[in-house]
């Protein structure tokens, strides 16, 4: 009898593990955990002396409609670059904050949401969630200063090509700190 109880508990443990790892229930739980984490992680500004500058703006991308662009077109602009995928729970968790930021700043700074996914999946994901983010796909090597082995990876770049904020992992990009930094970058850019 004791042997049967141990087997049932092992079976139940394996079943819960499978549910958490390989089903929408698991994705939902992971997203909720990551959303809770967003309240604690706010991107911070990199000290001026420690900021990296983009050394090569020659980076080819294509948007959802197949239109080719080059990152060089963004030189002299304030830019937010976000690397993400639809299969990435931390990416999904931070999307609402990025959508809110884009809704307020999309006409004043450039946003590049670089997807690491199939275009059909991305289009479906955006439609299902009511997002209108400008999504691109890398067609050439990413500038080394923006390269990350993990996603999400997000960079706020000033009009001089300096990385002002950098966050690997999910964050609250709609925080007052981020908004204040963007407002300062826009004001500085207009003053030049």
Coordinates of N, CA, C and O in Angstrom, one line a residue, residues 62-171:
X62 N 13.8 44.3 -41.6 CA 12.7 44.3 -42.4 C 11.4 44.3 -41.5 O 11.4 43.7 -40.5
X63 N 10.4 45.1 -41.9 CA 9.2 45.1 -41.1 C 8.2 44.1 -41.5 O 8.5 43.3 -42.4
X64 N 7.1 44.1 -40.8 CA 6.0 43.0 -41.1 C 5.5 43.1 -42.5 O 5.0 42.1 -43.0
X65 N 5.6 44.2 -43.2 CA 5.1 44.4 -44.6 C 6.2 44.1 -45.6 O 6.0 44.2 -46.8
X66 N 7.4 43.7 -45.1 CA 8.5 43.4 -46.0 C 9.3 44.6 -46.4 O 10.2 44.5 -47.2
X67 N 9.0 45.8 -45.8 CA 9.8 47.0 -46.1 C 11.2 46.9 -45.4 O 11.3 46.7 -44.2
X68 N 12.2 47.1 -46.2 CA 13.6 47.1 -45.7 C 13.9 48.5 -45.1 O 13.6 49.5 -45.6
X69 N 14.6 48.4 -43.9 CA 15.2 49.7 -43.4 C 16.6 49.3 -42.9 O 17.0 48.2 -42.7
X70 N 17.3 50.4 -42.7 CA 18.7 50.2 -42.1 C 18.7 51.1 -40.8 O 18.2 52.2 -40.8
X71 N 19.4 50.6 -39.8 CA 19.5 51.2 -38.5 C 20.1 52.6 -38.7 O 19.9 53.5 -37.9
X72 N 20.9 52.8 -39.8 CA 21.5 54.1 -40.0 C 20.5 55.2 -40.1 O 20.8 56.4 -39.8
X73 N 19.3 54.9 -40.6 CA 18.2 55.8 -40.7 C 17.8 56.4 -39.3 O 17.2 57.4 -39.2
X74 N 18.2 55.7 -38.2 CA 17.9 56.1 -36.9 C 18.9 57.0 -36.2 O 18.7 57.6 -35.2
X75 N 20.1 57.1 -36.9 CA 21.2 58.0 -36.4 C 20.6 59.4 -36.1 O 19.9 59.9 -37.0
X76 N 21.0 60.0 -35.0 CA 20.6 61.3 -34.7 C 19.2 61.4 -34.0 O 18.6 62.4 -33.8
X77 N 18.6 60.2 -33.8 CA 17.3 60.1 -33.1 C 17.4 59.4 -31.8 O 18.3 58.6 -31.5
X78 N 16.5 59.6 -30.9 CA 16.4 58.8 -29.7 C 15.6 57.6 -30.1 O 14.6 57.6 -30.7
X79 N 16.2 56.4 -29.7 CA 15.7 55.1 -30.1 C 15.5 54.2 -28.9 O 16.4 54.1 -28.1
X80 N 14.4 53.4 -28.9 CA 14.3 52.3 -28.0 C 14.3 51.0 -28.8 O 13.4 50.9 -29.7
X81 N 15.2 50.1 -28.5 CA 15.3 48.8 -29.2 C 15.0 47.7 -28.2 O 15.6 47.7 -27.2
X82 N 14.0 46.9 -28.6 CA 13.6 45.8 -27.8 C 13.7 44.5 -28.6 O 13.1 44.4 -29.6
X83 N 14.5 43.5 -28.1 CA 14.5 42.2 -28.7 C 13.6 41.3 -27.9 O 13.7 41.2 -26.7
X84 N 12.7 40.5 -28.6 CA 11.7 39.7 -27.9 C 11.2 38.6 -28.8 O 11.6 38.5 -30.0
X85 N 10.4 37.7 -28.3 CA 9.7 36.7 -29.0 C 8.4 36.3 -28.4 O 8.2 36.5 -27.2
X86 N 7.5 35.7 -29.1 CA 6.2 35.4 -28.6 C 6.2 34.2 -27.7 O 5.3 34.0 -26.9
X87 N 7.3 33.4 -27.8 CA 7.4 32.2 -26.9 C 8.1 32.5 -25.6 O 8.4 31.6 -24.8
X88 N 8.5 33.7 -25.4 CA 9.3 34.1 -24.2 C 8.4 34.7 -23.1 O 8.0 35.9 -23.3
X89 N 8.1 34.0 -22.0 CA 7.2 34.6 -21.0 C 7.7 35.9 -20.4 O 6.9 36.8 -20.3
X90 N 9.0 36.1 -20.2 CA 9.4 37.5 -19.7 C 9.1 38.6 -20.7 O 8.8 39.7 -20.4
X91 N 9.3 38.2 -22.0 CA 9.0 39.2 -23.1 C 7.5 39.6 -23.1 O 7.1 40.8 -23.1
X92 N 6.7 38.6 -23.0 CA 5.2 38.8 -22.9 C 4.8 39.6 -21.7 O 4.0 40.5 -21.8
X93 N 5.5 39.3 -20.6 CA 5.2 40.0 -19.3 C 5.4 41.5 -19.4 O 4.7 42.3 -18.9
X94 N 6.5 41.9 -20.1 CA 6.8 43.4 -20.2 C 6.1 44.1 -21.4 O 6.1 45.3 -21.4
X95 N 5.4 43.4 -22.3 CA 4.8 44.0 -23.4 C 3.8 45.0 -23.1 O 3.7 46.1 -23.7
X96 N 2.9 44.8 -22.1 CA 1.9 45.9 -21.7 C 2.6 47.2 -21.4 O 2.2 48.3 -21.8
X97 N 3.7 47.2 -20.6 CA 4.4 48.4 -20.3 C 5.0 49.1 -21.5 O 5.0 50.3 -21.7
X98 N 5.6 48.2 -22.4 CA 6.1 48.8 -23.6 C 5.1 49.4 -24.6 O 5.3 50.4 -25.2
X99 N 3.9 48.7 -24.6 CA 2.8 49.2 -25.4 C 2.4 50.6 -24.9 O 2.1 51.5 -25.7
X100 N 2.2 50.7 -23.6 CA 1.8 52.0 -23.0 C 2.9 53.1 -23.3 O 2.5 54.3 -23.6
X101 N 4.2 52.8 -23.2 CA 5.2 53.7 -23.5 C 5.2 54.1 -25.0 O 5.3 55.3 -25.3
X102 N 5.0 53.1 -25.8 CA 4.9 53.4 -27.3 C 3.7 54.3 -27.6 O 3.8 55.2 -28.4
X103 N 2.6 54.0 -26.9 CA 1.4 54.8 -27.2 C 1.6 56.3 -26.9 O 1.1 57.2 -27.6
X104 N 2.4 56.6 -25.8 CA 2.7 58.0 -25.4 C 3.9 58.6 -26.2 O 3.9 59.8 -26.3
X105 N 4.9 57.8 -26.6 CA 6.1 58.4 -27.1 C 6.4 58.0 -28.6 O 7.4 58.4 -29.1
X106 N 5.5 57.2 -29.2 CA 5.7 56.6 -30.5 C 5.9 57.7 -31.6 O 6.5 57.4 -32.6
X107 N 5.4 58.9 -31.4 CA 5.6 59.9 -32.4 C 6.8 60.8 -32.1 O 7.2 61.6 -33.0
X108 N 7.4 60.7 -30.9 CA 8.5 61.5 -30.6 C 9.9 60.9 -30.6 O 10.9 61.5 -30.7
X109 N 9.9 59.5 -30.4 CA 11.1 58.8 -30.5 C 10.9 57.6 -31.4 O 9.8 57.2 -31.7
X110 N 12.0 56.9 -31.8 CA 11.8 55.7 -32.7 C 11.8 54.5 -31.8 O 12.5 54.4 -30.8
X111 N 11.0 53.5 -32.1 CA 10.9 52.3 -31.4 C 11.1 51.2 -32.5 O 10.6 51.2 -33.5
X112 N 12.0 50.2 -32.1 CA 12.3 49.0 -32.9 C 12.0 47.8 -32.0 O 12.8 47.6 -31.1
X113 N 11.0 47.1 -32.3 CA 10.7 45.8 -31.6 C 11.2 44.7 -32.5 O 10.5 44.4 -33.5
X114 N 12.3 44.2 -32.2 CA 13.0 43.2 -33.1 C 12.6 41.8 -32.6 O 13.0 41.4 -31.5
X115 N 11.8 41.1 -33.4 CA 11.2 39.8 -33.0 C 12.2 38.7 -33.4 O 12.8 38.7 -34.5
X116 N 12.3 37.7 -32.5 CA 13.0 36.5 -32.8 C 12.0 35.4 -32.9 O 11.9 34.5 -32.0
X117 N 11.2 35.4 -34.0 CA 10.1 34.6 -34.1 C 9.6 34.5 -35.6 O 10.1 35.3 -36.4
X118 N 8.6 33.7 -35.9 CA 8.0 33.7 -37.2 C 7.1 34.8 -37.4 O 6.3 35.1 -36.5
X119 N 7.1 35.5 -38.5 CA 6.2 36.7 -38.7 C 4.7 36.4 -38.5 O 4.0 37.2 -37.9
X120 N 4.3 35.2 -38.9 CA 2.9 34.9 -38.7 C 2.5 34.8 -37.2 O 1.4 35.3 -36.8
X121 N 3.4 34.2 -36.4 CA 3.1 34.1 -35.0 C 3.1 35.5 -34.4 O 2.3 35.8 -33.5
X122 N 4.0 36.4 -34.8 CA 4.1 37.7 -34.3 C 2.9 38.5 -34.6 O 2.3 39.1 -33.7
X123 N 2.4 38.4 -35.9 CA 1.2 39.1 -36.3 C 0.0 38.7 -35.5 O -0.8 39.5 -35.0
X124 N -0.1 37.4 -35.3 CA -1.2 36.8 -34.5 C -1.2 37.3 -33.0 O -2.2 37.7 -32.5
X125 N 0.0 37.3 -32.5 CA 0.2 37.7 -31.1 C -0.2 39.2 -30.9 O -0.9 39.5 -30.0
X126 N 0.3 40.0 -31.8 CA 0.0 41.4 -31.7 C -1.5 41.7 -31.8 O -2.1 42.4 -31.1
X127 N -2.2 41.0 -32.8 CA -3.6 41.2 -33.0 C -4.4 40.7 -31.8 O -5.3 41.4 -31.3
X128 N -4.0 39.5 -31.3 CA -4.7 38.9 -30.1 C -4.7 39.8 -28.9 O -5.6 39.9 -28.1
X129 N -3.6 40.5 -28.7 CA -3.3 41.4 -27.6 C -3.6 42.8 -27.8 O -3.5 43.6 -26.8
X130 N -4.0 43.2 -29.0 CA -4.3 44.6 -29.3 C -3.1 45.5 -29.3 O -3.2 46.7 -29.0
X131 N -1.9 45.0 -29.6 CA -0.7 45.8 -29.7 C -0.5 46.3 -31.1 O -0.8 45.6 -32.1
X132 N 0.0 47.5 -31.2 CA 0.3 48.1 -32.5 C 1.7 48.6 -32.6 O 2.0 49.6 -33.1
X133 N 2.6 47.7 -32.1 CA 4.0 48.0 -32.0 C 4.7 47.8 -33.4 O 4.4 46.9 -34.1
X134 N 5.7 48.7 -33.7 CA 6.4 48.5 -35.0 C 7.5 47.4 -34.8 O 8.5 47.5 -34.2
X135 N 7.1 46.3 -35.5 CA 8.0 45.1 -35.3 C 8.9 44.9 -36.5 O 8.5 45.1 -37.7
X136 N 10.1 44.5 -36.3 CA 11.1 44.3 -37.3 C 11.8 42.9 -37.1 O 11.7 42.4 -36.0
X137 N 12.5 42.5 -38.1 CA 13.2 41.3 -38.1 C 14.6 41.6 -38.6 O 14.8 42.2 -39.6
X138 N 15.7 41.1 -37.9 CA 17.0 41.4 -38.2 C 17.4 40.6 -39.5 O 17.1 39.4 -39.6
X139 N 18.0 41.3 -40.4 CA 18.5 40.7 -41.7 C 20.0 40.7 -41.8 O 20.5 40.2 -42.8
X140 N 20.6 41.3 -40.9 CA 22.1 41.3 -40.8 C 22.5 41.3 -39.4 O 21.7 41.4 -38.5
X141 N 23.8 41.3 -39.2 CA 24.4 41.2 -37.8 C 24.0 42.4 -37.0 O 24.1 43.6 -37.4
X142 N 23.5 42.1 -35.7 CA 23.2 43.2 -34.8 C 24.4 43.9 -34.3 O 25.5 43.3 -34.1
X143 N 24.4 45.2 -34.2 CA 25.5 45.9 -33.6 C 26.0 45.3 -32.3 O 25.2 44.9 -31.5
X144 N 27.3 45.1 -32.2 CA 27.8 44.4 -31.0 C 27.4 44.9 -29.7 O 27.2 44.2 -28.7
X145 N 27.2 46.2 -29.6 CA 26.8 46.9 -28.4 C 25.3 46.5 -28.0 O 24.9 46.6 -26.8
X146 N 24.6 46.0 -29.0 CA 23.2 45.7 -28.7 C 23.0 44.1 -28.7 O 21.9 43.7 -28.4
X147 N 24.0 43.4 -28.8 CA 23.9 41.9 -28.9 C 23.7 41.4 -27.5 O 24.3 41.8 -26.5
X148 N 22.8 40.5 -27.3 CA 22.5 39.8 -26.1 C 22.1 38.4 -26.4 O 21.4 38.1 -27.3
X149 N 22.6 37.5 -25.5 CA 22.2 36.1 -25.6 C 20.9 35.8 -25.1 O 20.3 34.7 -25.3
X150 N 20.3 36.7 -24.3 CA 19.1 36.5 -23.6 C 18.0 37.5 -24.1 O 18.4 38.6 -24.5
X151 N 16.8 37.1 -24.1 CA 15.7 38.1 -24.3 C 14.7 38.0 -23.2 O 14.7 37.0 -22.5
X152 N 14.0 39.0 -22.9 CA 14.0 40.3 -23.6 C 15.3 41.1 -23.3 O 15.8 41.0 -22.2
X153 N 15.7 41.9 -24.2 CA 16.8 42.8 -24.1 C 16.4 44.1 -24.6 O 15.9 44.2 -25.8
X154 N 16.5 45.2 -23.8 CA 16.0 46.5 -24.3 C 17.0 47.5 -24.0 O 17.7 47.6 -23.0
X155 N 17.2 48.4 -25.0 CA 18.2 49.5 -25.0 C 17.5 50.8 -25.3 O 16.8 50.9 -26.3
X156 N 17.8 51.9 -24.5 CA 17.4 53.2 -24.9 C 18.7 53.9 -25.3 O 19.6 54.0 -24.5
X157 N 18.6 54.5 -26.5 CA 19.8 55.1 -27.1 C 19.5 56.6 -27.4 O 18.5 56.9 -27.9
X158 N 20.5 57.4 -27.0 CA 20.3 58.9 -27.2 C 20.6 59.2 -28.7 O 21.0 58.4 -29.5
X159 N 20.4 60.5 -29.0 CA 20.6 61.0 -30.4 C 22.1 61.0 -30.8 O 22.4 61.2 -32.0
X160 N 23.0 60.7 -29.9 CA 24.4 60.7 -30.2 C 24.9 59.2 -30.4 O 26.1 59.0 -30.6
X161 N 24.0 58.3 -30.2 CA 24.3 56.8 -30.3 C 24.8 56.2 -29.1 O 25.4 55.1 -29.1
X162 N 24.6 56.8 -27.9 CA 25.0 56.3 -26.6 C 23.9 55.5 -26.0 O 22.7 56.0 -26.0
X163 N 24.2 54.4 -25.4 CA 23.2 53.6 -24.7 C 23.0 54.2 -23.3 O 23.9 54.1 -22.5
X164 N 21.9 54.7 -23.1 CA 21.5 55.4 -21.9 C 20.9 54.5 -20.8 O 21.1 54.6 -19.6
X165 N 20.1 53.5 -21.3 CA 19.5 52.5 -20.5 C 19.7 51.1 -21.2 O 19.5 51.1 -22.4
X166 N 19.9 50.1 -20.4 CA 20.1 48.7 -20.9 C 19.5 47.8 -19.9 O 19.9 47.8 -18.7
X167 N 18.6 46.9 -20.3 CA 18.0 46.0 -19.3 C 17.8 44.6 -20.1 O 17.2 44.6 -21.1
X168 N 18.4 43.6 -19.5 CA 18.3 42.2 -19.9 C 17.3 41.6 -19.0 O 17.5 41.5 -17.8
X169 N 16.2 41.1 -19.5 CA 15.1 40.5 -18.7 C 13.9 41.5 -18.6 O 14.0 42.6 -19.1
X170 N 12.8 41.0 -18.1 CA 11.6 41.8 -18.1 C 11.7 43.0 -17.1 O 12.3 42.8 -16.1
X171 N 11.2 44.1 -17.5 CA 11.2 45.3 -16.7 C 9.9 46.1 -17.0 O 9.2 45.9 -17.9

